[in-house]
Amino acid sequence: MASLAPLAAAEPFRPNLGPDLPRITVTCGEVTLLLRQKSQWTPGRIDFRGAPMTTENSAYGTVFSFPGVGFIGTQHLENEPEVLTSLRFSLDGKTIATPGESLRGDTFHFHRVSKIRDFSLECTWEVKDNRLYETTAFSTGKEIPLKLVYHFMHAWTPTVSAYLAGNDGEPIATPSKQLSNEEEKARGFHINKAVDWMAVYEPDSGQFAVSRLLESPGEAKPVSMLWNVPGTYRKYYLKNFDKDTVPAGFQGTWRMVTAFGSSAAEQWETAARKLAEDLRE
């Protein structure tokens, strides 16, 4: 993992819990990414063509759950905050020492380094070519038992009506599955399998999103999950190390790309499958 200089004492992007915390809105092409100090400089919303595809009111990025403790990381501050050690922003290849509230360019890169207890964590978000690339890597010198690790949390807007997921050459959802707003079916987890990609459809905008997992350590046993909480979100999680122990000396990297498209409801599955294929490296 790269070694970056720690934040200076006067660094304006250090985490705090005060009011009126800074936000940065970045637009590259048709994708807009919101970053918030409130969530310790992790994303807060993703828009495509001006329409929110995710909700702002949730945690994004990576979070660890420790036995007997609970969640630590990103917007989960109920137990203890992660310690940010470095933040780096660049637009169109040029480093920005102090980003303003709004940035616009062709490419954007954000690099975030932190520590969560005995884990060294490094995350990057990159927006280019109307795609969002996310990379997460962590390492530890100790053996650490966990309840789980969530990566690439995406709180899709509660108006998302359907999802699709598959492994290359072997779809697991044919046709797409509808997401219910009925109370008796609320708060259920969908997918619950190791898949190569997943997609969601948002009918109000007529837009869809496809996320493809590009890299993951096999020993982490990653499983995709979509949590249906009507009126709040349809939230994606990549679950790893479920009730498992991270071995001493572990170093692992996960990568995901998310892209978007528009389609009538009758054709979105076909369009999403094609985009999932296009996202293969």
Coordinates of C-alpha atoms in Angstrom, one line a residue:
M1 CA 0.0 0.0 0.0
A2 CA 1.3 3.4 -0.8
S3 CA 2.8 5.5 1.9
L4 CA 1.5 9.1 2.0
A5 CA 2.3 12.0 4.2
P6 CA 0.0 12.4 7.2
L7 CA -2.5 15.3 7.3
A8 CA -1.0 18.5 8.5
A9 CA -2.4 20.1 11.7
A10 CA -4.2 22.8 9.7
E11 CA -5.6 20.3 7.1
P12 CA -9.2 21.5 6.5
F13 CA -10.4 18.0 5.7
R14 CA -9.8 16.3 9.0
P15 CA -12.9 14.7 10.5
N16 CA -15.0 16.3 13.1
L17 CA -18.6 16.2 14.3
G18 CA -19.4 19.9 14.2
P19 CA -22.2 21.6 12.3
D20 CA -22.0 22.7 8.7
L21 CA -19.4 20.2 7.6
P22 CA -17.9 20.7 4.2
R23 CA -19.1 18.9 1.1
I24 CA -17.5 18.5 -2.4
T25 CA -19.6 17.9 -5.5
V26 CA -17.6 16.6 -8.5
T27 CA -19.0 16.3 -12.0
C28 CA -17.2 14.4 -14.8
G29 CA -19.2 13.9 -17.9
E30 CA -22.7 12.7 -16.9
V31 CA -21.7 11.4 -13.5
T32 CA -21.7 13.5 -10.3
L33 CA -20.2 12.3 -7.1
L34 CA -20.8 13.9 -3.7
L35 CA -18.1 13.6 -1.0
R36 CA -18.9 14.6 2.6
Q37 CA -16.7 15.3 5.7
K38 CA -19.8 14.1 7.7
S39 CA -19.1 10.6 6.6
Q40 CA -15.3 11.0 7.1
W41 CA -14.8 11.8 3.4
T42 CA -16.6 9.0 1.8
P43 CA -19.3 9.4 -0.9
G44 CA -22.7 10.7 0.0
R45 CA -24.6 10.5 -3.3
I46 CA -24.1 9.4 -7.0
D47 CA -26.1 11.1 -9.8
F48 CA -26.3 10.2 -13.4
R49 CA -27.5 12.9 -15.9
G50 CA -28.7 15.0 -13.0
A51 CA -30.9 12.4 -11.4
P52 CA -29.9 10.9 -8.0
M53 CA -29.3 7.2 -8.4
T54 CA -28.4 6.8 -4.7
T55 CA -29.7 8.5 -1.5
E56 CA -27.4 10.8 0.5
N57 CA -28.5 9.6 3.9
S58 CA -26.4 6.5 4.3
A59 CA -22.9 5.2 4.8
Y60 CA -20.7 4.4 1.8
G61 CA -17.3 2.9 1.4
T62 CA -15.9 0.3 3.8
V63 CA -16.9 -0.7 7.3
F64 CA -15.7 -3.4 9.7
S65 CA -17.8 -5.1 12.2
F66 CA -16.0 -6.5 15.3
P67 CA -17.4 -9.1 17.7
G68 CA -18.6 -7.5 20.9
V69 CA -18.1 -4.0 19.4
G70 CA -20.1 -3.4 16.2
F71 CA -19.4 -1.2 13.2
I72 CA -16.3 1.0 12.8
G73 CA -15.6 3.0 9.6
T74 CA -17.1 5.6 7.2
Q75 CA -20.3 7.2 8.7
H76 CA -20.6 4.7 11.5
L77 CA -19.4 6.8 14.4
E78 CA -21.5 5.2 17.1
N79 CA -18.5 3.2 18.5
E80 CA -15.3 5.0 17.4
P81 CA -14.1 6.9 14.3
E82 CA -11.5 5.5 12.0
V83 CA -8.3 7.6 12.0
L84 CA -7.8 9.4 8.7
T85 CA -4.1 9.8 7.9
S86 CA -4.1 11.1 4.3
L87 CA -6.5 12.6 1.7
R88 CA -5.5 13.4 -1.9
F89 CA -7.7 15.0 -4.6
S90 CA -6.9 15.4 -8.2
L91 CA -8.8 16.7 -11.2
D92 CA -7.7 16.0 -14.8
G93 CA -4.4 14.8 -13.5
K94 CA -3.6 17.8 -11.4
T95 CA -3.5 17.6 -7.6
I96 CA -5.8 20.0 -5.7
A97 CA -4.6 21.0 -2.3
T98 CA -7.9 22.6 -1.2
P99 CA -10.9 21.6 -3.3
G100 CA -13.8 24.0 -3.4
E101 CA -17.5 23.0 -3.0
S102 CA -17.8 22.2 -6.7
L103 CA -15.4 20.6 -9.2
R104 CA -15.9 19.9 -12.9
G105 CA -13.6 18.1 -15.3
D106 CA -13.0 15.0 -17.4
T107 CA -11.5 12.8 -14.7
F108 CA -11.4 12.9 -10.9
H109 CA -9.3 10.9 -8.5
F110 CA -9.7 10.8 -4.7
H111 CA -7.3 8.8 -2.5
R112 CA -8.1 8.2 1.2
V113 CA -5.8 6.4 3.7
S114 CA -6.9 5.5 7.2
K115 CA -6.5 3.1 10.1
I116 CA -9.3 1.1 11.8
R117 CA -7.8 -0.5 14.9
D118 CA -5.1 -2.9 13.6
F119 CA -6.2 -2.5 9.9
S120 CA -4.4 -0.2 7.5
L121 CA -7.0 0.8 4.9
E122 CA -6.6 2.5 1.6
C123 CA -9.5 3.5 -0.7
T124 CA -9.7 5.3 -4.0
W125 CA -12.6 6.6 -6.0
E126 CA -12.1 7.6 -9.7
V127 CA -14.7 9.1 -12.1
K128 CA -13.8 8.9 -15.8
D129 CA -15.6 7.9 -19.0
N130 CA -18.9 8.1 -17.2
R131 CA -17.9 5.3 -14.9
L132 CA -17.1 5.2 -11.2
Y133 CA -14.1 3.1 -10.3
E134 CA -13.6 2.1 -6.6
T135 CA -10.6 0.3 -5.1
T136 CA -10.2 -0.8 -1.5
A137 CA -7.2 -2.4 0.0
F138 CA -6.4 -3.3 3.6
S139 CA -3.7 -5.1 5.5
T140 CA -2.9 -6.2 9.0
G141 CA 0.0 -7.8 10.8
K142 CA -2.2 -9.5 13.3
E143 CA -4.8 -12.2 13.3
I144 CA -8.2 -10.5 13.8
P145 CA -11.6 -12.1 14.2
L146 CA -14.4 -10.3 12.6
K147 CA -18.2 -10.4 12.3
L148 CA -17.8 -9.1 8.7
V149 CA -16.4 -6.4 6.4
Y150 CA -18.6 -4.5 3.9
H151 CA -17.1 -2.9 0.8
F152 CA -18.5 -0.8 -1.9
M153 CA -21.7 0.2 0.0
H154 CA -24.1 1.8 -2.5
A155 CA -27.4 3.1 -1.0
W156 CA -29.5 3.0 -4.2
T157 CA -32.5 5.3 -4.0
P158 CA -35.7 3.7 -2.6
T159 CA -37.5 4.3 -5.9
V160 CA -35.3 1.5 -7.5
S161 CA -37.9 -1.1 -8.5
A162 CA -35.9 -4.1 -9.7
Y163 CA -32.5 -5.8 -9.7
L164 CA -30.6 -8.2 -11.8
A165 CA -27.4 -10.1 -11.0
G166 CA -25.2 -12.7 -12.6
N167 CA -22.0 -14.6 -13.1
D168 CA -20.4 -14.5 -16.5
G169 CA -22.3 -17.0 -18.7
E170 CA -24.6 -18.0 -15.8
P171 CA -27.2 -15.4 -14.8
I172 CA -28.8 -16.0 -11.4
A173 CA -31.8 -13.7 -11.9
T174 CA -33.7 -14.3 -15.1
P175 CA -35.8 -12.3 -15.5
S176 CA -35.0 -9.4 -13.1
K177 CA -36.5 -9.5 -9.6
Q178 CA -38.9 -6.9 -8.4
L179 CA -38.3 -5.1 -5.1
S180 CA -41.4 -4.8 -3.0
N181 CA -42.6 -1.9 -0.8
E182 CA -44.9 -4.1 1.2
E183 CA -44.2 -3.9 4.9
E184 CA -44.2 -7.7 5.4
K185 CA -41.5 -8.1 2.8
A186 CA -39.4 -5.2 4.0
R187 CA -35.8 -5.3 5.3
G188 CA -35.0 -8.5 3.4
F189 CA -31.7 -9.2 1.8
H190 CA -31.6 -10.2 -1.9
I191 CA -28.9 -11.8 -4.1
N192 CA -26.9 -13.3 -1.2
K193 CA -24.5 -15.0 -3.6
A194 CA -21.0 -14.6 -5.0
V195 CA -21.7 -12.8 -8.4
D196 CA -19.6 -11.1 -11.0
W197 CA -22.1 -8.2 -11.4
M198 CA -25.4 -6.8 -10.3
A199 CA -27.7 -4.1 -11.7
V200 CA -30.6 -2.0 -10.5
Y201 CA -33.4 -0.1 -12.4
E202 CA -34.8 3.3 -11.4
P203 CA -38.2 3.8 -13.2
D204 CA -38.7 7.6 -12.5
S205 CA -35.6 8.5 -14.4
G206 CA -35.7 5.5 -16.7
Q207 CA -32.0 4.8 -15.7
F208 CA -30.1 1.8 -14.5
A209 CA -26.8 1.1 -12.9
V210 CA -24.5 -1.9 -13.3
S211 CA -21.7 -2.7 -10.8
R212 CA -19.0 -5.3 -11.7
L213 CA -16.5 -6.7 -9.3
L214 CA -13.1 -6.6 -11.0
E215 CA -10.9 -8.1 -8.3
S216 CA -11.2 -9.6 -4.9
P217 CA -9.2 -11.9 -2.7
G218 CA -10.6 -15.4 -2.7
E219 CA -10.0 -16.0 1.0
A220 CA -12.3 -13.1 1.8
K221 CA -15.3 -15.1 0.3
P222 CA -17.1 -12.0 -1.1
V223 CA -20.9 -12.2 -1.3
S224 CA -23.2 -9.6 -2.9
M225 CA -26.2 -8.4 -0.9
L226 CA -29.0 -6.0 -1.7
W227 CA -31.0 -4.8 1.4
N228 CA -34.5 -3.7 0.7
V229 CA -35.6 -1.0 3.2
P230 CA -38.7 0.7 1.6
G231 CA -38.7 4.4 1.8
T232 CA -35.1 4.5 2.8
Y233 CA -32.9 2.7 0.2
R234 CA -32.1 -0.5 -1.6
K235 CA -28.6 -0.8 -0.3
Y236 CA -25.8 -2.9 -1.9
Y237 CA -23.1 -4.5 0.2
L238 CA -20.1 -6.7 -0.7
K239 CA -19.8 -8.8 2.4
N240 CA -16.4 -10.4 3.2
F241 CA -14.9 -12.4 6.1
D242 CA -18.4 -13.4 7.4
K243 CA -17.9 -14.6 10.9
D244 CA -14.3 -15.3 10.0
T245 CA -10.8 -14.4 11.0
V246 CA -8.4 -12.2 8.9
P247 CA -5.1 -14.0 9.1
A248 CA -1.9 -12.3 10.3
G249 CA 0.0 -10.7 7.4
F250 CA -3.1 -10.4 5.2
Q251 CA -3.0 -8.0 2.3
G252 CA -5.9 -7.8 -0.1
T253 CA -7.3 -5.6 -2.8
W254 CA -10.9 -5.3 -4.1
R255 CA -11.9 -3.4 -7.2
M256 CA -15.4 -2.5 -8.6
V257 CA -16.6 -0.4 -11.5
T258 CA -20.1 1.1 -11.8
A259 CA -21.6 2.4 -15.0
F260 CA -25.0 3.7 -16.0
G261 CA -27.5 3.7 -18.8
S262 CA -31.0 4.7 -19.8
S263 CA -33.8 2.4 -21.0
A264 CA -37.5 1.8 -21.1
A265 CA -38.6 -0.6 -18.4
E266 CA -39.3 -3.3 -21.0
Q267 CA -35.7 -3.3 -22.3
W268 CA -33.6 -2.5 -19.3
E269 CA -32.6 -6.1 -18.6
T270 CA -31.1 -6.5 -22.1
A271 CA -29.3 -3.2 -21.8
A272 CA -28.0 -4.0 -18.4
R273 CA -26.6 -7.4 -19.5
K274 CA -24.9 -5.8 -22.4
L275 CA -23.3 -3.1 -20.1
A276 CA -22.2 -5.8 -17.7
E277 CA -20.4 -7.5 -20.5
D278 CA -18.9 -4.3 -21.7
L279 CA -17.5 -3.7 -18.2
R280 CA -15.4 -6.9 -18.3
E281 CA -11.7 -6.3 -18.4

